[in-house]
Amino acid sequence: MIFGTHNSATGGQLLWWLRPLAWVINPTSKCQDRTIQEQLQDGVKVFNLQVAYIGGKWRFSHGLA
């Protein structure tokens, strides 16, 4: 069996301007509690990574979060 995670990067920290909304974003958009590195250490082999171009940089995202 190969383990994978959905929206794998959502265990990271929210962008600074979204942090005050964490109370609504985390329960609805945060699919992981662990970082990518922690998931690798747990044996995860397949990652679903969604990216967006925000503020001139490529960032992991899940909708606004």
XYZ file of C-alpha atoms in Angstrom, residues 1-28:
28
model
C 0.000 0.000 0.000
C 1.265 3.488 -0.868
C 0.207 6.315 1.436
C -0.728 9.731 0.082
C -2.245 12.930 1.459
C -4.807 15.367 0.077
C -3.877 19.080 0.077
C -0.566 18.019 1.548
C 0.839 21.512 2.179
C -2.035 22.758 4.351
C -0.137 21.730 7.485
C 2.065 24.796 7.022
C 1.434 28.255 8.406
C -1.179 30.559 6.887
C -0.087 33.741 5.131
C 0.197 36.604 7.635
C -2.921 38.385 6.414
C -5.035 35.232 6.732
C -3.940 34.326 10.270
C -6.698 36.393 11.968
C -9.193 34.237 10.023
C -7.642 30.941 11.153
C -10.738 30.231 13.258
C -12.793 29.818 10.071
C -10.094 28.690 7.606
C -8.595 25.842 9.629
C -11.843 23.904 10.209
C -12.933 24.305 6.569
